[in-house]
Structures are given as structure tokens and as C-alpha cells.
PDB file of C-alpha atoms in Angstrom:
ATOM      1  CA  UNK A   2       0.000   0.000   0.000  1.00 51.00           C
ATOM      2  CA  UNK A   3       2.871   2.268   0.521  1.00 66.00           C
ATOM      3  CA  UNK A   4       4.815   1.359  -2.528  1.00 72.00           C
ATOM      4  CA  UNK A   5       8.132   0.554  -0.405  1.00 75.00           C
ATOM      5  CA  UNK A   6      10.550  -1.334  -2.049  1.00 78.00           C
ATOM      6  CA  UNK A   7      10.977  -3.560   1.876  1.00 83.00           C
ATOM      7  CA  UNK A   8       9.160  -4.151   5.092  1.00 86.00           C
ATOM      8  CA  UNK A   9      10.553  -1.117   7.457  1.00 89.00           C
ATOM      9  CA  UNK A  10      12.635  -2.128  10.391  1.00 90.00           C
ATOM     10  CA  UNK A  11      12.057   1.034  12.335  1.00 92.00           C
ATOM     11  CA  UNK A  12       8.966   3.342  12.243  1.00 93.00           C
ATOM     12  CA  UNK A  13       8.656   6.417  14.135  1.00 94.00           C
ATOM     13  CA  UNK A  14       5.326   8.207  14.468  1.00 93.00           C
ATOM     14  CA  UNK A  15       4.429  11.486  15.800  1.00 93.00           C
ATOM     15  CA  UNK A  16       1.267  13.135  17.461  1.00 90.00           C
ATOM     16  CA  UNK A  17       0.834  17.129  18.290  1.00 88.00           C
ATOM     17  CA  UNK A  18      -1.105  17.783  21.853  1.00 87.00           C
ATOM     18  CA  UNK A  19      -2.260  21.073  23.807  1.00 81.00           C
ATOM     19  CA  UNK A  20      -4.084  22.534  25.985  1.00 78.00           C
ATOM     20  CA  UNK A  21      -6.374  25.170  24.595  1.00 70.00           C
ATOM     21  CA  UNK A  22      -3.517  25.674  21.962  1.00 70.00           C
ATOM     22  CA  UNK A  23      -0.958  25.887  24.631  1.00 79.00           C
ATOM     23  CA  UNK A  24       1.594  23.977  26.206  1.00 85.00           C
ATOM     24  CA  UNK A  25       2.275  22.475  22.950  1.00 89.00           C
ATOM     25  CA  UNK A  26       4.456  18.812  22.814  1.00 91.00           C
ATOM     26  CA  UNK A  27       4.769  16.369  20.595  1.00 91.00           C
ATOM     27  CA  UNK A  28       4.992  12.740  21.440  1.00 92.00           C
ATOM     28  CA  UNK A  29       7.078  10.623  19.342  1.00 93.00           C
ATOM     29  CA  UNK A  30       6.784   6.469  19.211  1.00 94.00           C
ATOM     30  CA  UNK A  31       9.796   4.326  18.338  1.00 93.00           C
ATOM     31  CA  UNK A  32       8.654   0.765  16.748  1.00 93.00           C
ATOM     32  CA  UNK A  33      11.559  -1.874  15.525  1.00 92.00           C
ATOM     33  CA  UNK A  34      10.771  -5.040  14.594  1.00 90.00           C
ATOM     34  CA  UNK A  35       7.206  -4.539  15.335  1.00 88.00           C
ATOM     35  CA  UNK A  36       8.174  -3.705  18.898  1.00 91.00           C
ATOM     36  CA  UNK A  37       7.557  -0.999  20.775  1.00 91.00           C
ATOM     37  CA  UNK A  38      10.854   0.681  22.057  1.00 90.00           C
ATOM     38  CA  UNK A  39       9.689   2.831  25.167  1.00 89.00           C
ATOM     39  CA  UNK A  40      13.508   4.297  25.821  1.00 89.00           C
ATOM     40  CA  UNK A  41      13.546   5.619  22.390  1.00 89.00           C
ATOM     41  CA  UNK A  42      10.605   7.372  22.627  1.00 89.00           C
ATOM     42  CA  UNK A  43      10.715  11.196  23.104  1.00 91.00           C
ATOM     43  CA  UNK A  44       8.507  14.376  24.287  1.00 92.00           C
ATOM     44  CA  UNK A  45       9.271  17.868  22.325  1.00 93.00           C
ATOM     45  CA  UNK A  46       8.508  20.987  23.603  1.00 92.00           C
ATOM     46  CA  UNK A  47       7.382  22.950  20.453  1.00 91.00           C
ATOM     47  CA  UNK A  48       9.626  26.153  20.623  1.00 90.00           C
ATOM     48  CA  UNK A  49       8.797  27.986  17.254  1.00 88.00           C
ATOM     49  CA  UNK A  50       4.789  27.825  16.777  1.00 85.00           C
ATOM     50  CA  UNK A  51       2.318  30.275  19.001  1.00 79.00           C
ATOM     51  CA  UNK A  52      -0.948  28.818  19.293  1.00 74.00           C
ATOM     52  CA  UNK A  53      -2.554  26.538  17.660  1.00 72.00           C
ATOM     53  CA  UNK A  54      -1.074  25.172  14.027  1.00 79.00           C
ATOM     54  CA  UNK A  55      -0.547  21.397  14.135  1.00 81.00           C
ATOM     55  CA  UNK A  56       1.287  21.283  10.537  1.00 82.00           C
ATOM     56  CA  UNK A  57       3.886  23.923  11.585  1.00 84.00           C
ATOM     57  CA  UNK A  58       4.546  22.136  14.764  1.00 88.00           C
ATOM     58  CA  UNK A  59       4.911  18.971  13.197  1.00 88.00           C
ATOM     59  CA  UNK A  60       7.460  20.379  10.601  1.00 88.00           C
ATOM     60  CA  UNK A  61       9.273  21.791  13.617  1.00 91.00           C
ATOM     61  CA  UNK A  62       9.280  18.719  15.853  1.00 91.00           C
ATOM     62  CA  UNK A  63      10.080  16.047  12.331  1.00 91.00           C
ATOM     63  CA  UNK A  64      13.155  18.597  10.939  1.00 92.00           C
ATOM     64  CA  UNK A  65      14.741  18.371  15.037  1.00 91.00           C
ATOM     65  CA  UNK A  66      14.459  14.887  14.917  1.00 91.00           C
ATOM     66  CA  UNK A  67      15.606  14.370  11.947  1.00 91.00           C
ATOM     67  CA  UNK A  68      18.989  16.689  12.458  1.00 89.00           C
ATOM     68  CA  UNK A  69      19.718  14.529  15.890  1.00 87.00           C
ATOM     69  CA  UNK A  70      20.690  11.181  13.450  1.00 87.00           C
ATOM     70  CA  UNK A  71      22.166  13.319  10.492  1.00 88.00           C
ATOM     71  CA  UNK A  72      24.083  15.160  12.867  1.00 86.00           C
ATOM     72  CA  UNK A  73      25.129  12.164  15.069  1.00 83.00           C
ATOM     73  CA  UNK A  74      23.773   8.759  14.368  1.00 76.00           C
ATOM     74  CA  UNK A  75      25.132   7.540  17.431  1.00 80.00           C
ATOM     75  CA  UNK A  76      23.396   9.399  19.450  1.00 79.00           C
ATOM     76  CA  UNK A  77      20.152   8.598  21.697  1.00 79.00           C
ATOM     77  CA  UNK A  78      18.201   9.119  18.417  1.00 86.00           C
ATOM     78  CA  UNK A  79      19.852   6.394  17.008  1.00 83.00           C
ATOM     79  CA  UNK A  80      19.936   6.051  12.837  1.00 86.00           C
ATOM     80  CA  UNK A  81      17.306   7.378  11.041  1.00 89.00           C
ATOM     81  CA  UNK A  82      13.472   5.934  10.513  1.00 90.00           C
ATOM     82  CA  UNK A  83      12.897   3.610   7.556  1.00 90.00           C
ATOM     83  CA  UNK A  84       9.270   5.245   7.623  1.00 91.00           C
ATOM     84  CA  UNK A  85       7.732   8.153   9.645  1.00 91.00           C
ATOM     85  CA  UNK A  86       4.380   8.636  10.171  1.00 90.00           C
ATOM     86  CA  UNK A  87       2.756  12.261  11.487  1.00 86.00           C
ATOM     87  CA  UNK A  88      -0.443  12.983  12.711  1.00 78.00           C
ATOM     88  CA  UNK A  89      -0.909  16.520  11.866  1.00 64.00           C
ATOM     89  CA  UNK A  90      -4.893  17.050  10.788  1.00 68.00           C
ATOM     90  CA  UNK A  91      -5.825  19.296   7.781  1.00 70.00           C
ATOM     91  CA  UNK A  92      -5.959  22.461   9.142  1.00 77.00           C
ATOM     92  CA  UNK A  93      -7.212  25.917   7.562  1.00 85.00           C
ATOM     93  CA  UNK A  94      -7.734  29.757   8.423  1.00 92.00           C
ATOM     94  CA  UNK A  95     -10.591  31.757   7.055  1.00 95.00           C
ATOM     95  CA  UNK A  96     -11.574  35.235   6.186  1.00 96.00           C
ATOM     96  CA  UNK A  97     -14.538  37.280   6.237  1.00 95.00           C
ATOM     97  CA  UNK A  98     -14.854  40.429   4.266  1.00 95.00           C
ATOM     98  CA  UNK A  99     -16.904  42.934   5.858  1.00 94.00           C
ATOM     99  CA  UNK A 100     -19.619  44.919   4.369  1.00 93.00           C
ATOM    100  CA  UNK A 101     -21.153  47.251   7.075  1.00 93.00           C
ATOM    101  CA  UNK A 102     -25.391  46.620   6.814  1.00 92.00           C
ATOM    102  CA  UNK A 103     -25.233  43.573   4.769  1.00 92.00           C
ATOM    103  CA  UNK A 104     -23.015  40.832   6.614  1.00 94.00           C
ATOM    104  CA  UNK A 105     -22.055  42.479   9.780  1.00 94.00           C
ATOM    105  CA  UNK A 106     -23.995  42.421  13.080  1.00 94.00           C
ATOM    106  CA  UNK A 107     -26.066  38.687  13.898  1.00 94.00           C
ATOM    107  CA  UNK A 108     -24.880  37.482  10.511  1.00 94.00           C
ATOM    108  CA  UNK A 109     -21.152  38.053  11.162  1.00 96.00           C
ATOM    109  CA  UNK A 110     -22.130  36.370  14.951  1.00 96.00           C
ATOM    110  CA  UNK A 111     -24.013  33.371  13.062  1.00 95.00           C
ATOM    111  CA  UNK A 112     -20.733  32.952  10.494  1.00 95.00           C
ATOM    112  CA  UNK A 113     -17.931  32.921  13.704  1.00 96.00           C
ATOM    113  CA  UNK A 114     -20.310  30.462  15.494  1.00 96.00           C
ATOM    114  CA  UNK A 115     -20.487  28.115  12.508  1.00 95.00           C
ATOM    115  CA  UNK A 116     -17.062  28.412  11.786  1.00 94.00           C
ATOM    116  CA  UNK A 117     -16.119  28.093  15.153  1.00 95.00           C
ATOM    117  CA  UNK A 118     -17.755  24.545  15.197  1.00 92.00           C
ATOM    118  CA  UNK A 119     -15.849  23.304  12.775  1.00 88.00           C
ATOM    119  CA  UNK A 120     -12.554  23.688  15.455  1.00 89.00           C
ATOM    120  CA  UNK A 121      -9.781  22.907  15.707  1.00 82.00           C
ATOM    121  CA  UNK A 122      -9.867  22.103  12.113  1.00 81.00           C
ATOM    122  CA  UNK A 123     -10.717  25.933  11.143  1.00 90.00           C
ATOM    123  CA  UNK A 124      -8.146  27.693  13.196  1.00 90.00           C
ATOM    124  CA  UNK A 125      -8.733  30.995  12.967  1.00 94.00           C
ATOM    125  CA  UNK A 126     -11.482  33.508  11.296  1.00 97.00           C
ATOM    126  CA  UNK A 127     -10.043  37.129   9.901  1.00 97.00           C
ATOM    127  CA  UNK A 128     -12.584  39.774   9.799  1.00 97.00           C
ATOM    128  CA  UNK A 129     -11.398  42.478   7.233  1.00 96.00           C
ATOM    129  CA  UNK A 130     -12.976  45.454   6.033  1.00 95.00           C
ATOM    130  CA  UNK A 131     -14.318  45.511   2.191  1.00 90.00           C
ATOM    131  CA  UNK A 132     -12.151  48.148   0.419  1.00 83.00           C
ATOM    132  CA  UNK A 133     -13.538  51.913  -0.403  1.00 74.00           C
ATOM    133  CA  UNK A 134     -12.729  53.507  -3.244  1.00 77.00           C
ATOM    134  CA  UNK A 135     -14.279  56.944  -4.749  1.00 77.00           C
ATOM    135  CA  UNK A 136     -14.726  54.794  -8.164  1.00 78.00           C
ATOM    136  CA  UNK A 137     -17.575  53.364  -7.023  1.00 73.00           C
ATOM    137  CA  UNK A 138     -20.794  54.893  -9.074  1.00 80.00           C
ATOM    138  CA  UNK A 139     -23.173  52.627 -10.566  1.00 81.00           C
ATOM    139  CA  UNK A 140     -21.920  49.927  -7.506  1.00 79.00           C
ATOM    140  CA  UNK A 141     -24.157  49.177  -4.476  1.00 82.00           C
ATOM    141  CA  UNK A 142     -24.063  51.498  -1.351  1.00 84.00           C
ATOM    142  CA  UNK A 143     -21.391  50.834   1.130  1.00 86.00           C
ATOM    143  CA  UNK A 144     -21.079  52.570   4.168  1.00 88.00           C
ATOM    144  CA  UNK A 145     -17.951  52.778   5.145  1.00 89.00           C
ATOM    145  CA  UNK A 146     -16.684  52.446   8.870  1.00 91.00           C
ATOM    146  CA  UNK A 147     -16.428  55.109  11.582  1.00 94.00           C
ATOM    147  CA  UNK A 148     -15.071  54.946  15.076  1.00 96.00           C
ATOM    148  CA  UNK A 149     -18.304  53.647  16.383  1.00 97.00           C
ATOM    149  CA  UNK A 150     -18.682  50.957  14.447  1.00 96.00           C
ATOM    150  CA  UNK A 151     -15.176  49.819  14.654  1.00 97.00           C
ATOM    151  CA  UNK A 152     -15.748  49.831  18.545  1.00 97.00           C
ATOM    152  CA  UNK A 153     -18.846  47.449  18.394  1.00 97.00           C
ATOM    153  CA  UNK A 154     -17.346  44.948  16.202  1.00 97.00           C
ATOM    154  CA  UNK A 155     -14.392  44.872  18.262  1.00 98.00           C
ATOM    155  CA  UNK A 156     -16.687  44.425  21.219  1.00 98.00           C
ATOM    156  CA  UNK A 157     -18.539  41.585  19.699  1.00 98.00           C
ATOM    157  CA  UNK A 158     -14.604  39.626  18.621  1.00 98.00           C
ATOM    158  CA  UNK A 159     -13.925  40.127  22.239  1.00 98.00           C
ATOM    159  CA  UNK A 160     -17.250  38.610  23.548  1.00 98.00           C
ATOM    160  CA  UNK A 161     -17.040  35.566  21.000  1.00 98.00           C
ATOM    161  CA  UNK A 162     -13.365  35.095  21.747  1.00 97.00           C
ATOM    162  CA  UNK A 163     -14.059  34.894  25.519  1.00 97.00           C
ATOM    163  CA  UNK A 164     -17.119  32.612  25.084  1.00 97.00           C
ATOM    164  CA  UNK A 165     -15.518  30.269  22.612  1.00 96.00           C
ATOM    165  CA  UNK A 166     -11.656  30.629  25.107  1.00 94.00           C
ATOM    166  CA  UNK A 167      -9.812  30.629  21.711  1.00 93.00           C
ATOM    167  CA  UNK A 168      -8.306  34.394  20.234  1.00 95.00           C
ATOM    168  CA  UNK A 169     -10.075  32.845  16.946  1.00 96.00           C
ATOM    169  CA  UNK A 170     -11.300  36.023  15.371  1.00 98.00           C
ATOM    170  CA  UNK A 171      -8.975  37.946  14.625  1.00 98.00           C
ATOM    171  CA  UNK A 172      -9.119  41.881  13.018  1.00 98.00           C
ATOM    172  CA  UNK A 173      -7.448  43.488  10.590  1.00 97.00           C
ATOM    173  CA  UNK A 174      -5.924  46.286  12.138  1.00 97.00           C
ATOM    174  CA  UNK A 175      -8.030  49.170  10.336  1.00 96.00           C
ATOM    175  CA  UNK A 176     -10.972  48.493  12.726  1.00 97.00           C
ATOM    176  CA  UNK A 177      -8.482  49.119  15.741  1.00 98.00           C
ATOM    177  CA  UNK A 178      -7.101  52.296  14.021  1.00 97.00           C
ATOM    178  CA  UNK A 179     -10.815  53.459  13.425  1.00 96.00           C
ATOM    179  CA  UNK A 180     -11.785  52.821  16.463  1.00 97.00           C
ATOM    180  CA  UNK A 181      -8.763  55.187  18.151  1.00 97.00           C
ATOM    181  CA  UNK A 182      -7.497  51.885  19.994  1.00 97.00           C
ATOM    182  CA  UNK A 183      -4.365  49.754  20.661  1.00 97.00           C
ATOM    183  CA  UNK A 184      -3.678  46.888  18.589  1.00 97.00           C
ATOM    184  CA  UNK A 185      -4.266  42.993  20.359  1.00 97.00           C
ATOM    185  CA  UNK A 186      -1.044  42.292  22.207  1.00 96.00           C
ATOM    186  CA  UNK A 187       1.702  40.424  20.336  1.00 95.00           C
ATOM    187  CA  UNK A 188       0.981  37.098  22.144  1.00 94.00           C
ATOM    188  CA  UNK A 189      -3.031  37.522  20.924  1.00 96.00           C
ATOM    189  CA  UNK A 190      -2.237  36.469  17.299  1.00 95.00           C
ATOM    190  CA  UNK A 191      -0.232  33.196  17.597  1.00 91.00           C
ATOM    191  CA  UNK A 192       2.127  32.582  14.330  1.00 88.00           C
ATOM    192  CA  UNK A 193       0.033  35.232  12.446  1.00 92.00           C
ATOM    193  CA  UNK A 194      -1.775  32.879  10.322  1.00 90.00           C
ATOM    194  CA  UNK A 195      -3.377  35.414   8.905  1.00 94.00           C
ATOM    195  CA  UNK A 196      -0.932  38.873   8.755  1.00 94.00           C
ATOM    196  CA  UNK A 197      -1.314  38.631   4.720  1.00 93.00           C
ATOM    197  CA  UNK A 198      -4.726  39.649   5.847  1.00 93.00           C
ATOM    198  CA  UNK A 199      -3.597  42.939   7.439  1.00 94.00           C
ATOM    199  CA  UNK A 200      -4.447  40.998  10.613  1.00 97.00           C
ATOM    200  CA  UNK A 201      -1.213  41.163  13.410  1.00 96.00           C
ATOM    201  CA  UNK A 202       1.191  43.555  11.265  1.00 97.00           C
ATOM    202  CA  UNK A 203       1.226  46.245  13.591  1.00 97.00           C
ATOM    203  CA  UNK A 204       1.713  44.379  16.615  1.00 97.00           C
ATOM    204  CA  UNK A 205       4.249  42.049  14.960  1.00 95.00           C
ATOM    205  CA  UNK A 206       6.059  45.620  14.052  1.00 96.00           C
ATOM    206  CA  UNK A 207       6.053  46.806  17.178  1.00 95.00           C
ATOM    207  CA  UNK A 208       7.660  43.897  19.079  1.00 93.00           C
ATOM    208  CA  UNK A 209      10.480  43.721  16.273  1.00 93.00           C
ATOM    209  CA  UNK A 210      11.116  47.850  16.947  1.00 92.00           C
ATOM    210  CA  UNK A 211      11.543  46.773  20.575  1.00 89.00           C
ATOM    211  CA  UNK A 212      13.791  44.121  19.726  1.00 78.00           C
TER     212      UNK A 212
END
């Protein structure tokens, strides 16, 4: 089924666990033989990956592994795997684009709750605002956000976020500007999944000016 050209001697397989999408490890299993091998078997402590993101973790905790045997094959690692095999889910991030009267308000509440229930497999949910232009005659009305507006949909992110204990929605960083208001705290957006987004770019700016 795998298409190997021989039965592996020595399989190594990998799982990603948290807690709320901290206190991230991996657990890694050593087989030879078709046996078990509980002193080769190893915890990581995932040191690169902030919140949630099981296929960045597991491409941090397989490339250590892997550069213990290339880099001494002698070592407690021992030689490398015939076969590994990595538990890492299908994982996505999603965005919704904002149109102030026509998806905003219970609909934008119903979308993050549906979303939401499709966790830990949707990760995160970027609210952005749809662009104005002034070329927009002939084009349906769009009002375009003020301060007050800004405020309440930052208000609702917060409510959601507490009620589902995840920092899933996340907002571009317009509504915070409109809104005359700090930025979400470095730490709030994980690995910035979604900074292409405009979500996380001023906070990820600010902690590399302090640096």
C-alpha cells in the first residue's frame, strides 16, 4: 500500500497535543521489529509555533528529529526511521470580508459560530474590512466604517473570543485604528496565520522595533 521497495525495520510516528492551543508537545513512538521501544521514545517541547497550528509544529518537531541522526547517528536518536508517520490534521484559516449593513452584526455572529464549530480544524477567522474607493458609481451602497462601528465589532470579537476561550477572530488592524485603539497584544495572534490579511502587522512591528 505504501509502494516501499521492503518491510521497514524502524517506524517512528508522531502526534501534536495542547491545551487550549498551549503547552504544545509532541509525542514521538519508536517501533523496531514490530516492537515498541519505550527508551527511544521522546517528548518535544514545540519552541517555534504560538498557538494553535498542528502542521507547523509537526514540521518543527520532524526537521529536530531528523537533524539529531544526520548530525550524530550515534546518538540517543539512534539512525534514522525507515518510515515516519505524522499525525498533523488538515488544518485551515478563514476570512470574512466585511460589508457594514449587509453581513455584519447577527450574521457576522451566526458565520464565527459556525465556523467556530468546525474547530480545531478551522483555526482561525479574519474579519477584514471591504475596500472603499471613490470609483464606485453605478456599484451598491457601502457605508464605510467610523469609530463607532469599529468599537462594536471589536466588542462583539472580544465577547465571541471569551465565550468560545480561543483568540479565533482575529481583526485586521483598520478596525483598531478606526476605532482610536491599541492593537491585540503580540501574544493575541499566535504565528500570524493570517498577517497577509492585514491581521497582526502592527503588533508584529512593534515587538520587532523593541527588539
Amino acid at each position: 500500500m505504501l509502494g516501499l521497495e521492503k518491510l521497514p525495520r524502524k517506524i517512528e510516528t508522531f502526534d501534536i497535543s495542547n491545551i487550549s492551543g498551549e503547552y504544545i508537545v509532541a509525542g514521538m513512538c519508536v517501533m523496531i521489529d514490530g516492537v515498541i521501544k519505550r527508551n527511544m521514545s521522546r517528548r518535544f517541547k514545540i519552541k517555534t509555533v504560538y498557538g494553535q497550528d498542528d502542521p507547523r509544529c509537526m514540521e518543527e518537531v520532524i526537521t529536530r528529529r531528523l537533524k539529531h541522526s544526520i548530525q550524530n547517528s550515534n546518538g540517543g536518536f539512534g539512525k534514522l526511521p525507515d518510515v515516519i508517520f505524522a499525525d498533523a490534521g488538515i488544518t485551515m484559516h478563514t476570512q470574512i470580508v466585511l460589508a457594514r449593513g449587509y453581513n455584519d452584526g447577527k450574521e457576522l455572529e451566526f458565520s464565527a459560530r459556525e465556523l467556530f464549530n468546525l474547530y480545531p480544524n478551522v483555526q482561525t477567522m479574519a474579519v477584514v474590512p471591504v475596500g472603499m474607493t471613490k470609483f464606485r458609481e453605478g456599484l451598491t451602497e457601502i457605508q464605510d466604517i467610523d469609530q463607532e462601528y469599529a468599537q462594536s465589532v471589536i466588542n462583539m470579537a472580544k465577547r465571541l473570543n471569551a465565550e468560545f476561550g480561543q483568540n479565533f477572530i482575529q481583526l485586521a488592524d483598520e478596525f483598531y485604528f478606526r476605532a482610536g485603539l491599541d492593537v491585540e497584544p503580540y501574544e493575541f495572534y499566535g504565528s500570524f496565520p493570517q498577517i497577509e490579511n492585514g491581521v497582526g502587522t502592527t503588533a508584529k512591528f512593534l515587538k520587532e522595533i523593541e527588539e
